[in-house]
PDB file of C-alpha atoms in Angstrom:
ATOM      1  CA  VAL B 296      -9.761 -27.381   9.761  1.00 96.00           C
ATOM      2  CA  GLN B 297     -10.491 -25.582   6.604  1.00 97.00           C
ATOM      3  CA  LEU B 298     -10.454 -21.809   5.867  1.00 98.00           C
ATOM      4  CA  GLN B 299     -12.933 -20.779   3.138  1.00 97.00           C
ATOM      5  CA  ALA B 300     -12.497 -17.427   1.623  1.00 95.00           C
ATOM      6  CA  TYR B 301     -15.211 -15.490  -0.249  1.00 92.00           C
ATOM      7  CA  GLY B 302     -15.421 -12.087  -1.940  1.00 94.00           C
ATOM      8  CA  GLY B 303     -12.653 -11.625  -4.291  1.00 91.00           C
ATOM      9  CA  GLY B 304     -13.192 -10.209  -7.842  1.00 96.00           C
ATOM     10  CA  MET B 305     -12.547  -7.325 -10.064  1.00 97.00           C
ATOM     11  CA  VAL B 306     -13.038  -3.667  -9.283  1.00 97.00           C
ATOM     12  CA  GLN B 307     -12.099  -0.220 -10.592  1.00 98.00           C
ATOM     13  CA  ALA B 308      -9.588   1.804  -8.925  1.00 98.00           C
ATOM     14  CA  GLY B 309     -11.217   3.837  -6.033  1.00 98.00           C
ATOM     15  CA  GLY B 310     -13.768   1.088  -5.577  1.00 98.00           C
ATOM     16  CA  PHE B 311     -14.280  -1.321  -2.740  1.00 98.00           C
ATOM     17  CA  LEU B 312     -14.489  -5.037  -2.088  1.00 98.00           C
ATOM     18  CA  ARG B 313     -15.296  -7.216   1.074  1.00 98.00           C
ATOM     19  CA  LEU B 314     -13.427 -10.437   1.856  1.00 98.00           C
ATOM     20  CA  ALA B 315     -14.730 -13.000   4.228  1.00 98.00           C
ATOM     21  CA  CYS B 316     -13.184 -16.102   5.546  1.00 98.00           C
ATOM     22  CA  LYS B 317     -14.871 -18.767   7.587  1.00 98.00           C
ATOM     23  CA  ALA B 318     -12.880 -21.584   9.683  1.00 98.00           C
ATOM     24  CA  ALA B 319     -14.755 -24.796   9.879  1.00 97.00           C
ATOM     25  CA  GLY B 320     -13.837 -28.029  11.545  1.00 97.00           C
ATOM     26  CA  ILE B 321     -12.722 -28.951  14.902  1.00 95.00           C
ATOM     27  CA  ILE B 322     -11.799 -25.635  16.629  1.00 96.00           C
ATOM     28  CA  TYR B 323     -11.330 -25.025  20.282  1.00 96.00           C
ATOM     29  CA  HIS B 324      -9.866 -21.321  20.093  1.00 97.00           C
ATOM     30  CA  ILE B 325      -8.731 -19.145  17.412  1.00 97.00           C
ATOM     31  CA  HIS B 326      -6.096 -16.871  18.484  1.00 97.00           C
ATOM     32  CA  VAL B 327      -5.462 -14.746  15.480  1.00 98.00           C
ATOM     33  CA  MET B 328      -7.239 -14.422  12.067  1.00 98.00           C
ATOM     34  CA  GLY B 329      -5.997 -12.231   9.162  1.00 98.00           C
ATOM     35  CA  TRP B 330      -5.264 -11.725   5.566  1.00 98.00           C
ATOM     36  CA  TYR B 331      -2.041 -12.056   3.640  1.00 98.00           C
ATOM     37  CA  ARG B 332      -1.410 -11.233  -0.081  1.00 98.00           C
ATOM     38  CA  GLN B 333       0.968 -12.503  -2.544  1.00 97.00           C
ATOM     39  CA  ALA B 334       2.093 -11.052  -6.004  1.00 92.00           C
ATOM     40  CA  PRO B 335       3.717 -13.299  -8.692  1.00 89.00           C
ATOM     41  CA  GLY B 336       7.285 -13.683  -7.947  1.00 92.00           C
ATOM     42  CA  LYS B 337       6.898 -11.928  -4.440  1.00 94.00           C
ATOM     43  CA  HIS B 338       6.684 -13.149  -1.092  1.00 96.00           C
ATOM     44  CA  ARG B 339       3.410 -13.380   0.894  1.00 97.00           C
ATOM     45  CA  GLU B 340       3.010 -10.265   2.970  1.00 97.00           C
ATOM     46  CA  LEU B 341       0.803  -9.183   5.753  1.00 98.00           C
ATOM     47  CA  VAL B 342      -2.252  -7.155   5.173  1.00 98.00           C
ATOM     48  CA  ALA B 343      -4.064  -7.188   8.524  1.00 98.00           C
ATOM     49  CA  THR B 344      -4.614  -9.464  11.517  1.00 98.00           C
ATOM     50  CA  ILE B 345      -6.964  -9.445  14.471  1.00 98.00           C
ATOM     51  CA  THR B 346      -6.755 -11.231  17.626  1.00 97.00           C
ATOM     52  CA  SER B 347      -9.706 -12.851  19.462  1.00 96.00           C
ATOM     53  CA  GLY B 348      -9.788  -9.971  21.743  1.00 96.00           C
ATOM     54  CA  GLY B 349      -9.964  -7.368  18.926  1.00 96.00           C
ATOM     55  CA  SER B 350      -6.470  -6.194  18.688  1.00 98.00           C
ATOM     56  CA  THR B 351      -5.582  -5.268  15.028  1.00 98.00           C
ATOM     57  CA  ASN B 352      -2.518  -4.955  12.914  1.00 98.00           C
ATOM     58  CA  TYR B 353      -2.316  -3.496   9.576  1.00 98.00           C
ATOM     59  CA  ALA B 354       0.459  -3.071   6.824  1.00 98.00           C
ATOM     60  CA  ASP B 355       1.364   0.540   6.288  1.00 98.00           C
ATOM     61  CA  SER B 356       0.200   0.366   2.804  1.00 97.00           C
ATOM     62  CA  VAL B 357      -3.392  -0.411   3.606  1.00 98.00           C
ATOM     63  CA  LYS B 358      -3.767   1.829   6.873  1.00 98.00           C
ATOM     64  CA  GLY B 359      -6.761   4.069   6.440  1.00 98.00           C
ATOM     65  CA  ARG B 360      -8.067   2.244   3.580  1.00 98.00           C
ATOM     66  CA  PHE B 361      -8.701  -1.355   4.721  1.00 98.00           C
ATOM     67  CA  THR B 362     -10.656  -2.559   7.967  1.00 98.00           C
ATOM     68  CA  ILE B 363     -10.271  -5.959   9.534  1.00 98.00           C
ATOM     69  CA  SER B 364     -13.145  -7.219  11.670  1.00 98.00           C
ATOM     70  CA  ARG B 365     -14.103 -10.628  13.165  1.00 97.00           C
ATOM     71  CA  ASP B 366     -17.125 -12.437  14.361  1.00 97.00           C
ATOM     72  CA  ASN B 367     -15.865 -14.952  16.983  1.00 96.00           C
ATOM     73  CA  ALA B 368     -19.201 -16.588  17.193  1.00 96.00           C
ATOM     74  CA  LYS B 369     -19.068 -17.616  13.527  1.00 97.00           C
ATOM     75  CA  ASN B 370     -15.188 -18.016  13.396  1.00 97.00           C
ATOM     76  CA  THR B 371     -15.400 -15.625  10.480  1.00 98.00           C
ATOM     77  CA  VAL B 372     -12.838 -12.733   9.559  1.00 98.00           C
ATOM     78  CA  TYR B 373     -13.823  -9.886   7.263  1.00 98.00           C
ATOM     79  CA  LEU B 374     -11.647  -7.424   5.177  1.00 98.00           C
ATOM     80  CA  GLN B 375     -13.318  -4.335   3.944  1.00 98.00           C
ATOM     81  CA  MET B 376     -11.231  -2.866   1.356  1.00 98.00           C
ATOM     82  CA  ASN B 377     -11.962   0.730   0.219  1.00 98.00           C
ATOM     83  CA  SER B 378     -10.112   3.098  -2.121  1.00 98.00           C
ATOM     84  CA  LEU B 379      -8.674   0.097  -3.736  1.00 98.00           C
ATOM     85  CA  ARG B 380      -5.476   0.941  -6.010  1.00 97.00           C
ATOM     86  CA  ALA B 381      -4.062  -0.992  -8.808  1.00 96.00           C
ATOM     87  CA  GLU B 382      -1.134  -2.011  -6.591  1.00 95.00           C
ATOM     88  CA  ASP B 383      -3.529  -3.898  -4.346  1.00 97.00           C
ATOM     89  CA  THR B 384      -4.112  -6.530  -7.212  1.00 97.00           C
ATOM     90  CA  GLU B 385      -2.916  -9.761  -5.645  1.00 97.00           C
ATOM     91  CA  VAL B 386      -4.047 -13.020  -4.394  1.00 97.00           C
ATOM     92  CA  TYR B 387      -5.528 -12.769  -0.809  1.00 98.00           C
ATOM     93  CA  TYR B 388      -4.840 -15.493   1.565  1.00 98.00           C
ATOM     94  CA  CYS B 389      -6.772 -15.917   4.760  1.00 98.00           C
ATOM     95  CA  TYR B 390      -4.830 -17.029   7.832  1.00 98.00           C
ATOM     96  CA  ALA B 391      -5.651 -18.426  11.344  1.00 98.00           C
ATOM     97  CA  ASN B 392      -3.633 -19.346  14.235  1.00 98.00           C
ATOM     98  CA  LEU B 393      -5.790 -21.616  16.251  1.00 97.00           C
ATOM     99  CA  GLN B 394      -6.003 -24.606  18.534  1.00 97.00           C
ATOM    100  CA  THR B 395      -8.165 -27.753  17.768  1.00 96.00           C
ATOM    101  CA  TYR B 396      -8.133 -29.092  21.307  1.00 94.00           C
ATOM    102  CA  TRP B 397      -7.463 -27.336  24.645  1.00 93.00           C
ATOM    103  CA  TYR B 398      -4.151 -29.145  25.214  1.00 93.00           C
ATOM    104  CA  GLN B 399      -2.642 -28.272  21.834  1.00 92.00           C
ATOM    105  CA  GLN B 400      -0.386 -25.426  20.779  1.00 93.00           C
ATOM    106  CA  GLY B 401      -1.847 -23.127  18.259  1.00 96.00           C
ATOM    107  CA  GLU B 402      -1.191 -23.904  14.695  1.00 97.00           C
ATOM    108  CA  ASP B 403      -1.222 -21.815  11.430  1.00 98.00           C
ATOM    109  CA  TYR B 404      -3.740 -22.661   8.784  1.00 98.00           C
ATOM    110  CA  TRP B 405      -4.199 -20.868   5.297  1.00 98.00           C
ATOM    111  CA  GLY B 406      -7.151 -20.584   2.994  1.00 96.00           C
ATOM    112  CA  GLN B 407      -6.877 -21.374  -0.711  1.00 92.00           C
ATOM    113  CA  GLY B 408      -6.447 -17.751  -1.867  1.00 93.00           C
ATOM    114  CA  THR B 409      -8.849 -15.391  -3.617  1.00 96.00           C
ATOM    115  CA  LEU B 410      -7.783 -13.074  -6.394  1.00 97.00           C
ATOM    116  CA  VAL B 411      -8.498  -9.275  -6.213  1.00 98.00           C
ATOM    117  CA  THR B 412      -7.948  -7.343  -9.382  1.00 97.00           C
ATOM    118  CA  VAL B 413      -8.077  -3.625  -9.356  1.00 97.00           C
ATOM    119  CA  SER B 414      -8.243  -2.050 -12.818  1.00 96.00           C
ATOM    120  CA  SER B 415      -6.884   1.517 -13.191  1.00 88.00           C
TER     121      SER B 415
END
């Protein structure tokens, strides 16, 4: 299974970006998809997650500005990031907890990371 992320880049403060991440490979069911981010020298932190049923969870720092959504048929998760701030500048990692076969437990998978740079 591979997670391929798209959409990072550079934007001015107050602007917006949309990230997308598609899971590909042998997939039976994806329980949770989401995004984490990491700045140099810091731990990776939660941005937002969404379950297969559509329940969402957001970090307090992005509530009201970021929206996570998911297309289950396409195994793809999106992150709409509005009102971006300089402190949102980090590498964003796509995440999925999924089963490759019905008899297996869910496992965690990570994408390669995409850089988001917000200039002030």
